[in-house]
PDB file of C-alpha atoms in Angstrom:
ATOM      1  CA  UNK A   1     152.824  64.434 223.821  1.00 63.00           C
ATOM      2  CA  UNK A   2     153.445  64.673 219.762  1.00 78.00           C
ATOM      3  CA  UNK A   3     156.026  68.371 219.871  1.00 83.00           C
ATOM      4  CA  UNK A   4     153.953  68.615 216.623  1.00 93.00           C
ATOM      5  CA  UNK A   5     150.632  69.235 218.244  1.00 95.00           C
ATOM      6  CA  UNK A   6     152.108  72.130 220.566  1.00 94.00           C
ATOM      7  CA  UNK A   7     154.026  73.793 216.983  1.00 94.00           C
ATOM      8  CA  UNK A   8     151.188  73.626 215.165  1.00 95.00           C
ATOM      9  CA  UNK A   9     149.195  74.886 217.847  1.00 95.00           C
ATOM     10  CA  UNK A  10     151.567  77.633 218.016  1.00 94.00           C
ATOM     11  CA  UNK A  11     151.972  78.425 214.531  1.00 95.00           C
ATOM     12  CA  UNK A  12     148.171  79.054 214.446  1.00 94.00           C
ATOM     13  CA  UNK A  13     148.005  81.032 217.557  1.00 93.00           C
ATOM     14  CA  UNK A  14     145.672  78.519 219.865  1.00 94.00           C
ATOM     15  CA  UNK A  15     148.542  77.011 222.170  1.00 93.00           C
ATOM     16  CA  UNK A  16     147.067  79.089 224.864  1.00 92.00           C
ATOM     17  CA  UNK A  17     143.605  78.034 224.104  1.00 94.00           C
ATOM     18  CA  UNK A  18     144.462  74.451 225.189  1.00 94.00           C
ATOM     19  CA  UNK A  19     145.316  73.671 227.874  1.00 92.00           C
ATOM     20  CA  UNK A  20     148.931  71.026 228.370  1.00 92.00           C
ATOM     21  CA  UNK A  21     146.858  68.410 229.964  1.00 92.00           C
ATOM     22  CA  UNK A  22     144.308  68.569 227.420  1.00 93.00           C
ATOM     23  CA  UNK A  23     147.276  68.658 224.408  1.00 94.00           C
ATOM     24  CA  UNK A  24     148.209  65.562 226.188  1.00 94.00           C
ATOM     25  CA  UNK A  25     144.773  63.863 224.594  1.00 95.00           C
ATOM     26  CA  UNK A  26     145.358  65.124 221.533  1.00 96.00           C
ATOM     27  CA  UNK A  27     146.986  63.390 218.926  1.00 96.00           C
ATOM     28  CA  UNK A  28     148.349  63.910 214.524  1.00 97.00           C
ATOM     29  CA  UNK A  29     147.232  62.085 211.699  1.00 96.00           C
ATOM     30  CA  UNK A  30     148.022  62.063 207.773  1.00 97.00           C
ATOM     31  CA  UNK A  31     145.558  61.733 205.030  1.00 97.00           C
ATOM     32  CA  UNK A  32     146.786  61.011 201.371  1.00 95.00           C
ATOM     33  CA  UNK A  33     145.110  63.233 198.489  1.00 89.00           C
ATOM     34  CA  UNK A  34     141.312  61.268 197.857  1.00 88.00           C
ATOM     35  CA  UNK A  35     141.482  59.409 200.920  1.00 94.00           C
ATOM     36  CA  UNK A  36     138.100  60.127 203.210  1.00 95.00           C
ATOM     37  CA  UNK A  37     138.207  61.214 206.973  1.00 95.00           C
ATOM     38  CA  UNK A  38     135.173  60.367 207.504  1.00 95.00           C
ATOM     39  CA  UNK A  39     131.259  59.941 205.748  1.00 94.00           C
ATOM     40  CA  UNK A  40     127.698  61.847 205.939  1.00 94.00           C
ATOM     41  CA  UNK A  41     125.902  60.209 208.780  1.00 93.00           C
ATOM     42  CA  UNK A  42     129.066  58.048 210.385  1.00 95.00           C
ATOM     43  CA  UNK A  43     129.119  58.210 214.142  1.00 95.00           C
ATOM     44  CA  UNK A  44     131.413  61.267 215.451  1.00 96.00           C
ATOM     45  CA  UNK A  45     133.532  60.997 218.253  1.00 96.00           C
ATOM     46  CA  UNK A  46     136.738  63.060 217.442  1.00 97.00           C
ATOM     47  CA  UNK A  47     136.962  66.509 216.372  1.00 97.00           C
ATOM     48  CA  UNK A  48     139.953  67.805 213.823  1.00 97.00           C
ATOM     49  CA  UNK A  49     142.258  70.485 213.313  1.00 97.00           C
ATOM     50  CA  UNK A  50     143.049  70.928 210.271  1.00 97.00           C
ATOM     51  CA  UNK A  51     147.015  71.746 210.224  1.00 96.00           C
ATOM     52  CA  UNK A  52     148.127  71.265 206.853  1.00 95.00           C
ATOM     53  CA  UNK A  53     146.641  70.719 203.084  1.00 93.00           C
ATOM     54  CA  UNK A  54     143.471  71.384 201.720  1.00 90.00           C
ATOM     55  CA  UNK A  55     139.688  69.413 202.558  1.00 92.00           C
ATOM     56  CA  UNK A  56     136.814  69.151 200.141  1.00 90.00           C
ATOM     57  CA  UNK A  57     133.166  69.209 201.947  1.00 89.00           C
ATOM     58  CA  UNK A  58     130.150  67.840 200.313  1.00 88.00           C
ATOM     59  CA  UNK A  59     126.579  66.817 201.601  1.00 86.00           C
ATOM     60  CA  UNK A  60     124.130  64.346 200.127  1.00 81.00           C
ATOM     61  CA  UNK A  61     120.834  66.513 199.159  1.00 74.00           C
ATOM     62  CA  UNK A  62     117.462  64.843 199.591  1.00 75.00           C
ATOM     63  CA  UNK A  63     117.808  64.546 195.864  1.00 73.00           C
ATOM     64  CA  UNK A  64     120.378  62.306 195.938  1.00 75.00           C
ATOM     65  CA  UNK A  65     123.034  64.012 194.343  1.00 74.00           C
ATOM     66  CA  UNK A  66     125.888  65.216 196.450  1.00 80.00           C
ATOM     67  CA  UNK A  67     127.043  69.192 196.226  1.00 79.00           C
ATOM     68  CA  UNK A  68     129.932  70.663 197.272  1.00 80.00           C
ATOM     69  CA  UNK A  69     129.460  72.923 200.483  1.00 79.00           C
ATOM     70  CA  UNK A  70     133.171  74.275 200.293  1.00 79.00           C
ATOM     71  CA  UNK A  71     136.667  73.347 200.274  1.00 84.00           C
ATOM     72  CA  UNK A  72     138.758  74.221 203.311  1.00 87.00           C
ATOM     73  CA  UNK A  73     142.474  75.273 203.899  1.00 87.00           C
ATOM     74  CA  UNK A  74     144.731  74.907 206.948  1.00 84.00           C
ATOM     75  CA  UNK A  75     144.006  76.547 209.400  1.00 90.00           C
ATOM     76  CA  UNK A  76     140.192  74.876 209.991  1.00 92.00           C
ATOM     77  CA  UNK A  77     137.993  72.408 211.998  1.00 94.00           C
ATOM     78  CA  UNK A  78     135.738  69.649 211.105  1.00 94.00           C
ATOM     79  CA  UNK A  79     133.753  68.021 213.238  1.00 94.00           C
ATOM     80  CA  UNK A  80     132.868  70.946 215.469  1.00 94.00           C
ATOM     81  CA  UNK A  81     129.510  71.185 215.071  1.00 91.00           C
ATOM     82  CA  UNK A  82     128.465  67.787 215.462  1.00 94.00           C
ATOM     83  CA  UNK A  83     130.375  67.976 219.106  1.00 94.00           C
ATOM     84  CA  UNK A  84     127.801  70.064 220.162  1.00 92.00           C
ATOM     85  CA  UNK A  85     124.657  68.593 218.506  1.00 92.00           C
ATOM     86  CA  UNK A  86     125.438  65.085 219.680  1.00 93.00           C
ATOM     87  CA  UNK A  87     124.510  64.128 216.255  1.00 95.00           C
ATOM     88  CA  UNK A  88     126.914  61.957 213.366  1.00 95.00           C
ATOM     89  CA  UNK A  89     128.373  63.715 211.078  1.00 95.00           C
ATOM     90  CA  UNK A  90     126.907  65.893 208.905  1.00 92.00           C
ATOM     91  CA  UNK A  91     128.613  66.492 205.690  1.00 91.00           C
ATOM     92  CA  UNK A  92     131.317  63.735 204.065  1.00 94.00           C
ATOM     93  CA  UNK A  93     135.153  65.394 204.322  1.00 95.00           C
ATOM     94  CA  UNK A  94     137.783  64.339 201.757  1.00 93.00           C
ATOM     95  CA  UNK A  95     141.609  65.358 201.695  1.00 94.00           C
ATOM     96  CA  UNK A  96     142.379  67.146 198.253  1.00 88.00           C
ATOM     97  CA  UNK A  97     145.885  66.905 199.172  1.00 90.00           C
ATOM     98  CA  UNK A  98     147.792  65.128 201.731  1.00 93.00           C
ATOM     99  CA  UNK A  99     147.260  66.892 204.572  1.00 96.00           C
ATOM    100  CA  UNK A 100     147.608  67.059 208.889  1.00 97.00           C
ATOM    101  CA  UNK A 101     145.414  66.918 211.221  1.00 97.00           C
ATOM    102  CA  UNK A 102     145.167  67.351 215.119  1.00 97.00           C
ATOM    103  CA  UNK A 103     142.262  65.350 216.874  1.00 97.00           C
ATOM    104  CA  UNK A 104     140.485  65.180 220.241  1.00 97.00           C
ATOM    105  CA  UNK A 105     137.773  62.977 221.279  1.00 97.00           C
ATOM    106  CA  UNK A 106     134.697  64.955 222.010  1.00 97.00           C
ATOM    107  CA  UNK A 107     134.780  62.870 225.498  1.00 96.00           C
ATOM    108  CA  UNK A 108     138.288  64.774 226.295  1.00 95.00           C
ATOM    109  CA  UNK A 109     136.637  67.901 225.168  1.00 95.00           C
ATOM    110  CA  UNK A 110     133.583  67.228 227.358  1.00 95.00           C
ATOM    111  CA  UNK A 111     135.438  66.459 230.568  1.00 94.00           C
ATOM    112  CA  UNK A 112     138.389  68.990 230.418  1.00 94.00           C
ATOM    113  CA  UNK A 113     136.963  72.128 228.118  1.00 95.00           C
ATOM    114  CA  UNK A 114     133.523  72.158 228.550  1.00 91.00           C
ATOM    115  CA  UNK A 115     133.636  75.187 231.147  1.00 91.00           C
ATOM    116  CA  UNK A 116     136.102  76.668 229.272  1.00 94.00           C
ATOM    117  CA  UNK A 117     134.907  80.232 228.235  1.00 94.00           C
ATOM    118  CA  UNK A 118     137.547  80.981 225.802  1.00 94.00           C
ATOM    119  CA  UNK A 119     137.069  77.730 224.166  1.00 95.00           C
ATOM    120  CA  UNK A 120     133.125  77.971 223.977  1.00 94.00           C
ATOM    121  CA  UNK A 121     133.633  81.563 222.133  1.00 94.00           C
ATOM    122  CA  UNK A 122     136.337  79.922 219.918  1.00 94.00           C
ATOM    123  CA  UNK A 123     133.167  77.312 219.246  1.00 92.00           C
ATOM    124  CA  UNK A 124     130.640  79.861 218.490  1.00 92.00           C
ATOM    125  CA  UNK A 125     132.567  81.948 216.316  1.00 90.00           C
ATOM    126  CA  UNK A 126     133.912  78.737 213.807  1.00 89.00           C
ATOM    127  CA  UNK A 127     130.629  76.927 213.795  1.00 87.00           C
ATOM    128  CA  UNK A 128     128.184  80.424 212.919  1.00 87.00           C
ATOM    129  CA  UNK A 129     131.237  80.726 210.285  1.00 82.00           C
ATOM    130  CA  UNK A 130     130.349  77.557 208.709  1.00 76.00           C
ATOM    131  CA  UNK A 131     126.657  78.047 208.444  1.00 77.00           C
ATOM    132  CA  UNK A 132     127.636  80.759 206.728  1.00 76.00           C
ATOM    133  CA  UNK A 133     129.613  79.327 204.367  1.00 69.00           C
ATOM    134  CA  UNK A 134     126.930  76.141 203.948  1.00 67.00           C
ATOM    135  CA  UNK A 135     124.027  78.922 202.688  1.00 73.00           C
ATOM    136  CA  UNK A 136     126.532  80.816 200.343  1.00 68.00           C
ATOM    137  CA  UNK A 137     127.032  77.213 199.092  1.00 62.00           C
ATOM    138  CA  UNK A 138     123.780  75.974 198.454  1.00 65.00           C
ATOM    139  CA  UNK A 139     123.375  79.669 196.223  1.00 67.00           C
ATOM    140  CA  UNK A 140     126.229  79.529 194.508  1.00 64.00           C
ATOM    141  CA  UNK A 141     124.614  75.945 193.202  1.00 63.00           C
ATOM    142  CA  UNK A 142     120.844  78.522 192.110  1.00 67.00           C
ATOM    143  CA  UNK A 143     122.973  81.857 191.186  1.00 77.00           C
ATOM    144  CA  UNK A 144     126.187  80.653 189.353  1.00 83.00           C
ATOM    145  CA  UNK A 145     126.274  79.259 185.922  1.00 88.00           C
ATOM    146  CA  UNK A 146     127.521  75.869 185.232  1.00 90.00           C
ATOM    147  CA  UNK A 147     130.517  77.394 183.241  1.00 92.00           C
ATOM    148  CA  UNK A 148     132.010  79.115 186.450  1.00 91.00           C
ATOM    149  CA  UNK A 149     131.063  76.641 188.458  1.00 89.00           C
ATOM    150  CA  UNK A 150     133.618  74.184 186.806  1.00 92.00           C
ATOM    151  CA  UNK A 151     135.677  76.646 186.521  1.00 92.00           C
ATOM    152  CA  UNK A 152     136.118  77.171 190.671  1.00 88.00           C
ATOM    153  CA  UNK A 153     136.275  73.511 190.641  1.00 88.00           C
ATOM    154  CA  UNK A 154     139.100  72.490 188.854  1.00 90.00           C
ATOM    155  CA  UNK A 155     140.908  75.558 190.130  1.00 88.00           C
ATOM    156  CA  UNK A 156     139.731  74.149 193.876  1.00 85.00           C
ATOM    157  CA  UNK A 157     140.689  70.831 192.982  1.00 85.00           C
ATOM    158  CA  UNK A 158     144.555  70.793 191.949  1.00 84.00           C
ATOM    159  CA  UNK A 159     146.051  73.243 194.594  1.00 79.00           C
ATOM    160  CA  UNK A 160     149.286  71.947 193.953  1.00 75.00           C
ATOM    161  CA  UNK A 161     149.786  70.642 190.705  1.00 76.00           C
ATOM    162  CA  UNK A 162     148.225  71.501 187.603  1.00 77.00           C
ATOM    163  CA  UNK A 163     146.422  67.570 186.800  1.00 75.00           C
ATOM    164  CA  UNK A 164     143.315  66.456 188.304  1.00 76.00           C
ATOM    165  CA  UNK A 165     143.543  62.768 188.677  1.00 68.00           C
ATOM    166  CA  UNK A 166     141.184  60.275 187.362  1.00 62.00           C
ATOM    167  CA  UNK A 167     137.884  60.812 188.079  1.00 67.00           C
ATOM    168  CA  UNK A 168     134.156  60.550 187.093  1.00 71.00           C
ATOM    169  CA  UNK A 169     131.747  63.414 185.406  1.00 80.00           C
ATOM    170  CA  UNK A 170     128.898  61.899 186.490  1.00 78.00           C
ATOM    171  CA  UNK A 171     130.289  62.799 190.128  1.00 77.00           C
ATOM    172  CA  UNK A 172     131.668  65.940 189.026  1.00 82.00           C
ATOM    173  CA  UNK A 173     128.656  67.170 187.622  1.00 85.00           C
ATOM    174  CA  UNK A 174     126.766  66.215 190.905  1.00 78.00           C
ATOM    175  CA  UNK A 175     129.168  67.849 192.916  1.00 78.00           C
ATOM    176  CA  UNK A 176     128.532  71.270 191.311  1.00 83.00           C
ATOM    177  CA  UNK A 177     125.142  70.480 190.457  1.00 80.00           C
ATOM    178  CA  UNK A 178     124.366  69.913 187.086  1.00 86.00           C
ATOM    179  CA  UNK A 179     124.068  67.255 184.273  1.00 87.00           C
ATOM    180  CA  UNK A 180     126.759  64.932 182.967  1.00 87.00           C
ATOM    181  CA  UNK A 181     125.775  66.423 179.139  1.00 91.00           C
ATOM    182  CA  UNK A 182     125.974  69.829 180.580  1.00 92.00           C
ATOM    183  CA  UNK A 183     129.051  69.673 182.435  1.00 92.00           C
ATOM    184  CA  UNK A 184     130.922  67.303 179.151  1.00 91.00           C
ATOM    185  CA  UNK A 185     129.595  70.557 176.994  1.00 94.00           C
ATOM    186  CA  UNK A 186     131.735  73.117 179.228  1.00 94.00           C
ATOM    187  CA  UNK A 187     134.599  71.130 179.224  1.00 94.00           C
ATOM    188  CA  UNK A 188     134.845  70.911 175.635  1.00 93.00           C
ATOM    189  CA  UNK A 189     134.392  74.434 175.326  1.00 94.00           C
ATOM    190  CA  UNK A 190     137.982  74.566 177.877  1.00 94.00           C
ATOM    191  CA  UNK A 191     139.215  72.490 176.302  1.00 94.00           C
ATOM    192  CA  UNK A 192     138.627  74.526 172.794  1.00 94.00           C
ATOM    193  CA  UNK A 193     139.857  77.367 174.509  1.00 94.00           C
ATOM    194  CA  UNK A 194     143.238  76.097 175.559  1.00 94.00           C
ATOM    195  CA  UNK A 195     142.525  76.265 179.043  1.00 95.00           C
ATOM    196  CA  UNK A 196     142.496  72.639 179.523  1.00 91.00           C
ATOM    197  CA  UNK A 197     142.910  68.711 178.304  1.00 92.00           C
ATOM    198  CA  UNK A 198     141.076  65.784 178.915  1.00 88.00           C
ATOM    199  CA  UNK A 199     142.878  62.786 178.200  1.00 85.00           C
ATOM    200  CA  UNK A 200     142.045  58.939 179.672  1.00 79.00           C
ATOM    201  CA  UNK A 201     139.951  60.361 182.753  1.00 78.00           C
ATOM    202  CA  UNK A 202     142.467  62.976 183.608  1.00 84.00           C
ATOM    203  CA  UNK A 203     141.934  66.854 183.439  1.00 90.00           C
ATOM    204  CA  UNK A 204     145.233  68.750 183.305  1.00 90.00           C
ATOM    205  CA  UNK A 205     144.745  72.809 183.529  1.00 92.00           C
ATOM    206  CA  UNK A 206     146.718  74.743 180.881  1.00 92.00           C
ATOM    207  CA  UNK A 207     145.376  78.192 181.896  1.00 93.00           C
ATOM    208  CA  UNK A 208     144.961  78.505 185.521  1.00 90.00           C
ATOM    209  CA  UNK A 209     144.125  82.537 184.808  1.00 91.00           C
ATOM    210  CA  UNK A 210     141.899  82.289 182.178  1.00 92.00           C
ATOM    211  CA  UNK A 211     139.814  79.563 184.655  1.00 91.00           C
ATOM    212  CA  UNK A 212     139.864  82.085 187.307  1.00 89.00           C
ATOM    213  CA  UNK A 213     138.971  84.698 184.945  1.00 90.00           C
ATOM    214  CA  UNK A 214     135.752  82.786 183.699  1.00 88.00           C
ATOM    215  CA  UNK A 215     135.061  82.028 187.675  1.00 83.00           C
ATOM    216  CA  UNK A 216     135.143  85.798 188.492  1.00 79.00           C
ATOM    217  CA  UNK A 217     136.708  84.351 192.128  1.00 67.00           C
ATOM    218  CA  UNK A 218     136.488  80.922 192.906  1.00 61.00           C
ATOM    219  CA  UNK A 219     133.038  80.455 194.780  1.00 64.00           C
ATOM    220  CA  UNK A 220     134.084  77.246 196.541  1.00 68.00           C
ATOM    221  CA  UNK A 221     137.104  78.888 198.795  1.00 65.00           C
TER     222      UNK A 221
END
Protein backbone atom coordinates (compact mmCIF):
# COMPACT_ATOMS: atom_id res chain seq x y z
CA UNK A 1 0.00 0.00 0.00
CA UNK A 2 0.85 3.88 -1.07
CA UNK A 3 2.12 5.26 3.03
CA UNK A 4 0.36 8.28 1.39
CA UNK A 5 -3.11 6.87 1.46
CA UNK A 6 -2.82 5.85 5.31
CA UNK A 7 -1.23 9.87 6.07
CA UNK A 8 -3.71 11.38 4.35
CA UNK A 9 -6.21 9.27 5.79
CA UNK A 10 -4.85 10.24 9.01
CA UNK A 11 -4.42 13.78 8.56
CA UNK A 12 -8.21 13.94 7.86
CA UNK A 13 -9.24 11.78 10.67
CA UNK A 14 -10.85 8.61 8.56
CA UNK A 15 -7.86 6.03 9.01
CA UNK A 16 -10.13 4.24 11.33
CA UNK A 17 -13.01 4.41 9.02
CA UNK A 18 -11.17 2.11 6.56
CA UNK A 19 -10.34 -0.64 7.13
CA UNK A 20 -6.13 -1.93 6.16
CA UNK A 21 -7.40 -4.47 3.79
CA UNK A 22 -9.65 -2.15 2.18
CA UNK A 23 -6.62 0.79 2.12
CA UNK A 24 -4.92 -1.97 0.36
CA UNK A 25 -7.50 -1.26 -2.81
CA UNK A 26 -7.09 2.07 -2.64
CA UNK A 27 -4.79 3.91 -4.58
CA UNK A 28 -3.29 8.24 -5.29
CA UNK A 29 -3.54 10.14 -8.27
CA UNK A 30 -2.46 13.80 -9.47
CA UNK A 31 -4.46 16.12 -11.55
CA UNK A 32 -2.76 19.30 -13.12
CA UNK A 33 -4.81 22.73 -12.77
CA UNK A 34 -7.73 22.43 -15.94
CA UNK A 35 -7.24 18.90 -16.39
CA UNK A 36 -10.85 16.90 -16.02
CA UNK A 37 -11.41 13.82 -13.66
CA UNK A 38 -14.06 12.89 -15.19
CA UNK A 39 -17.48 14.20 -17.46
CA UNK A 40 -21.46 14.58 -16.87
CA UNK A 41 -22.88 11.26 -17.84
CA UNK A 42 -19.35 9.10 -18.13
CA UNK A 43 -19.66 5.68 -16.60
CA UNK A 44 -18.56 5.70 -12.71
CA UNK A 45 -16.70 3.09 -11.25
CA UNK A 46 -14.25 4.74 -8.71
CA UNK A 47 -15.03 7.02 -6.01
CA UNK A 48 -12.40 9.99 -4.84
CA UNK A 49 -11.02 11.56 -1.95
CA UNK A 50 -10.15 14.57 -2.41
CA UNK A 51 -6.65 15.09 -0.44
CA UNK A 52 -5.17 18.08 -1.73
CA UNK A 53 -6.09 21.31 -4.06
CA UNK A 54 -9.18 22.69 -5.00
CA UNK A 55 -12.21 21.02 -7.63
CA UNK A 56 -14.65 23.05 -9.67
CA UNK A 57 -18.27 21.25 -10.13
CA UNK A 58 -20.55 22.13 -12.90
CA UNK A 59 -23.72 20.40 -14.47
CA UNK A 60 -25.13 20.75 -17.96
CA UNK A 61 -28.85 22.32 -17.48
CA UNK A 62 -31.55 21.16 -19.86
CA UNK A 63 -30.82 24.52 -21.37
CA UNK A 64 -27.69 23.72 -22.47
CA UNK A 65 -25.58 25.95 -20.71
CA UNK A 66 -23.44 24.56 -17.97
CA UNK A 67 -23.57 26.29 -14.20
CA UNK A 68 -21.39 25.99 -11.61
CA UNK A 69 -22.82 23.83 -8.62
CA UNK A 70 -19.71 24.66 -6.31
CA UNK A 71 -16.11 24.48 -6.00
CA UNK A 72 -14.66 22.07 -3.46
CA UNK A 73 -11.53 22.08 -1.13
CA UNK A 74 -9.53 19.21 0.39
CA UNK A 75 -10.94 17.51 2.49
CA UNK A 76 -14.07 16.18 0.01
CA UNK A 77 -15.54 13.31 -2.12
CA UNK A 78 -16.74 13.02 -5.58
CA UNK A 79 -18.28 10.36 -6.87
CA UNK A 80 -20.22 9.34 -3.78
CA UNK A 81 -23.44 9.66 -4.80
CA UNK A 82 -23.39 7.99 -7.96
CA UNK A 83 -21.95 4.76 -5.85
CA UNK A 84 -25.13 4.45 -4.47
CA UNK A 85 -27.50 5.31 -7.38
CA UNK A 86 -25.76 2.95 -9.76
CA UNK A 87 -26.05 5.73 -12.14
CA UNK A 88 -22.86 7.70 -14.32
CA UNK A 89 -21.84 10.54 -13.15
CA UNK A 90 -23.73 13.30 -12.51
CA UNK A 91 -22.03 16.57 -12.61
CA UNK A 92 -18.47 17.17 -14.74
CA UNK A 93 -15.39 17.71 -11.96
CA UNK A 94 -12.36 19.80 -12.97
CA UNK A 95 -9.05 20.40 -10.87
CA UNK A 96 -8.60 24.29 -10.32
CA UNK A 97 -5.28 23.49 -9.06
CA UNK A 98 -3.13 20.54 -9.07
CA UNK A 99 -4.43 18.53 -6.66
CA UNK A 100 -4.51 14.61 -4.83
CA UNK A 101 -6.74 12.30 -4.81
CA UNK A 102 -7.43 8.84 -3.09
CA UNK A 103 -9.70 6.34 -5.13
CA UNK A 104 -11.61 3.09 -4.63
CA UNK A 105 -13.57 1.19 -7.05
CA UNK A 106 -17.16 1.12 -6.04
CA UNK A 107 -16.72 -2.89 -6.57
CA UNK A 108 -14.06 -2.77 -3.48
CA UNK A 109 -16.51 -0.63 -1.69
CA UNK A 110 -19.37 -3.04 -2.47
CA UNK A 111 -17.64 -6.23 -1.37
CA UNK A 112 -15.63 -5.02 1.74
CA UNK A 113 -17.77 -1.78 3.18
CA UNK A 114 -21.07 -2.32 2.26
CA UNK A 115 -22.13 -3.60 5.89
CA UNK A 116 -20.11 -1.20 7.29
CA UNK A 117 -22.27 1.03 9.64
CA UNK A 118 -19.81 3.68 10.26
CA UNK A 119 -19.10 3.97 6.67
CA UNK A 120 -22.89 4.07 5.54
CA UNK A 121 -23.39 7.13 8.17
CA UNK A 122 -20.13 8.69 6.80
CA UNK A 123 -22.25 8.21 3.25
CA UNK A 124 -25.38 9.76 4.39
CA UNK A 125 -24.03 12.63 6.04
CA UNK A 126 -21.54 13.82 2.76
CA UNK A 127 -24.08 13.02 0.11
CA UNK A 128 -27.41 15.03 2.06
CA UNK A 129 -24.40 17.71 2.35
CA UNK A 130 -24.11 17.96 -1.28
CA UNK A 131 -27.74 18.23 -2.14
CA UNK A 132 -27.52 20.87 -0.08
CA UNK A 133 -25.00 22.61 -1.55
CA UNK A 134 -26.51 21.71 -5.36
CA UNK A 135 -30.02 23.79 -4.32
CA UNK A 136 -28.05 26.77 -2.71
CA UNK A 137 -26.34 26.61 -6.16
CA UNK A 138 -28.98 26.61 -8.52
CA UNK A 139 -30.33 30.04 -6.23
CA UNK A 140 -27.45 31.69 -6.06
CA UNK A 141 -27.74 31.50 -10.19
CA UNK A 142 -32.02 33.32 -9.55
CA UNK A 143 -30.98 35.50 -6.29
CA UNK A 144 -27.41 36.89 -6.97
CA UNK A 145 -26.60 39.56 -9.41
CA UNK A 146 -24.30 38.99 -12.23
CA UNK A 147 -21.78 41.53 -10.65
CA UNK A 148 -21.18 39.25 -7.50
CA UNK A 149 -21.46 36.43 -9.23
CA UNK A 150 -18.14 37.16 -11.16
CA UNK A 151 -16.94 38.42 -8.45
CA UNK A 152 -17.03 34.78 -6.34
CA UNK A 153 -15.73 33.46 -9.49
CA UNK A 154 -12.59 34.85 -10.13
CA UNK A 155 -11.95 34.89 -6.40
CA UNK A 156 -12.93 30.84 -6.64
CA UNK A 157 -10.91 30.47 -9.56
CA UNK A 158 -7.16 31.58 -8.73
CA UNK A 159 -6.73 30.10 -5.14
CA UNK A 160 -3.21 30.35 -5.46
CA UNK A 161 -2.06 32.89 -7.63
CA UNK A 162 -3.55 36.03 -8.51
CA UNK A 163 -3.95 35.23 -12.82
CA UNK A 164 -6.67 33.30 -14.24
CA UNK A 165 -5.32 31.59 -17.26
CA UNK A 166 -6.66 31.78 -20.67
CA UNK A 167 -10.01 31.18 -21.01
CA UNK A 168 -13.37 31.84 -22.79
CA UNK A 169 -16.41 34.37 -21.68
CA UNK A 170 -18.72 32.69 -23.53
CA UNK A 171 -17.99 29.71 -20.97
CA UNK A 172 -17.58 31.95 -18.18
CA UNK A 173 -20.70 33.59 -18.59
CA UNK A 174 -22.46 30.11 -18.83
CA UNK A 175 -20.87 28.95 -15.90
CA UNK A 176 -22.41 31.68 -13.70
CA UNK A 177 -25.30 32.04 -15.79
CA UNK A 178 -25.57 34.92 -17.77
CA UNK A 179 -24.78 36.53 -21.21
CA UNK A 180 -21.40 36.99 -22.85
CA UNK A 181 -22.48 41.06 -23.26
CA UNK A 182 -23.48 40.99 -19.70
CA UNK A 183 -20.68 39.34 -18.17
CA UNK A 184 -17.89 41.59 -20.83
CA UNK A 185 -19.99 44.74 -19.20
CA UNK A 186 -18.95 43.71 -15.46
CA UNK A 187 -15.62 43.09 -16.28
CA UNK A 188 -15.02 46.35 -17.70
CA UNK A 189 -16.53 47.93 -14.88
CA UNK A 190 -13.39 45.76 -12.68
CA UNK A 191 -11.44 46.50 -14.67
CA UNK A 192 -12.34 50.49 -14.36
CA UNK A 193 -12.21 50.00 -10.85
CA UNK A 194 -8.70 48.70 -10.49
CA UNK A 195 -9.72 45.50 -9.30
CA UNK A 196 -8.65 43.70 -12.31
CA UNK A 197 -6.92 43.39 -16.05
CA UNK A 198 -7.79 41.66 -18.97
CA UNK A 199 -5.08 41.29 -21.27
CA UNK A 200 -4.79 38.46 -24.37
CA UNK A 201 -7.47 36.04 -22.68
CA UNK A 202 -5.98 36.32 -19.27
CA UNK A 203 -7.69 37.90 -16.11
CA UNK A 204 -5.15 38.86 -13.44
CA UNK A 205 -6.91 40.15 -9.97
CA UNK A 206 -5.43 43.40 -8.61
CA UNK A 207 -7.86 43.69 -5.66
CA UNK A 208 -8.66 40.42 -4.20
CA UNK A 209 -10.65 42.55 -1.21
CA UNK A 210 -12.46 44.80 -3.10
CA UNK A 211 -13.79 41.41 -5.25
CA UNK A 212 -14.75 39.89 -2.06
CA UNK A 213 -16.22 43.01 -0.93
CA UNK A 214 -18.56 43.32 -4.09
CA UNK A 215 -19.31 39.32 -3.52
CA UNK A 216 -20.48 39.97 0.09
CA UNK A 217 -18.85 36.13 0.66
CA UNK A 218 -18.05 34.12 -2.13
CA UNK A 219 -21.32 32.07 -2.96
CA UNK A 220 -19.47 29.28 -4.79
CA UNK A 221 -17.32 27.93 -1.56
Amino acid sequence: MDRRIADYLQQFELLDLFPEYVREEMFVATYSSGERLFSQSDEADTLYLLVKGKLKISILSPEGKRLILAFKSQFDIVGDVEYVRECPFINTVEAVTDIVVIGISYDALRKHMADNAAWLQFLLQTITTKFETKTRAMNFNLLYTVDVRAASYLLSMTPTQPMLGSTSLIDMADLIGTSYRHLNRVLQQFEQAGWIVKKRGKITLLDRDALLEQAGQNIYE
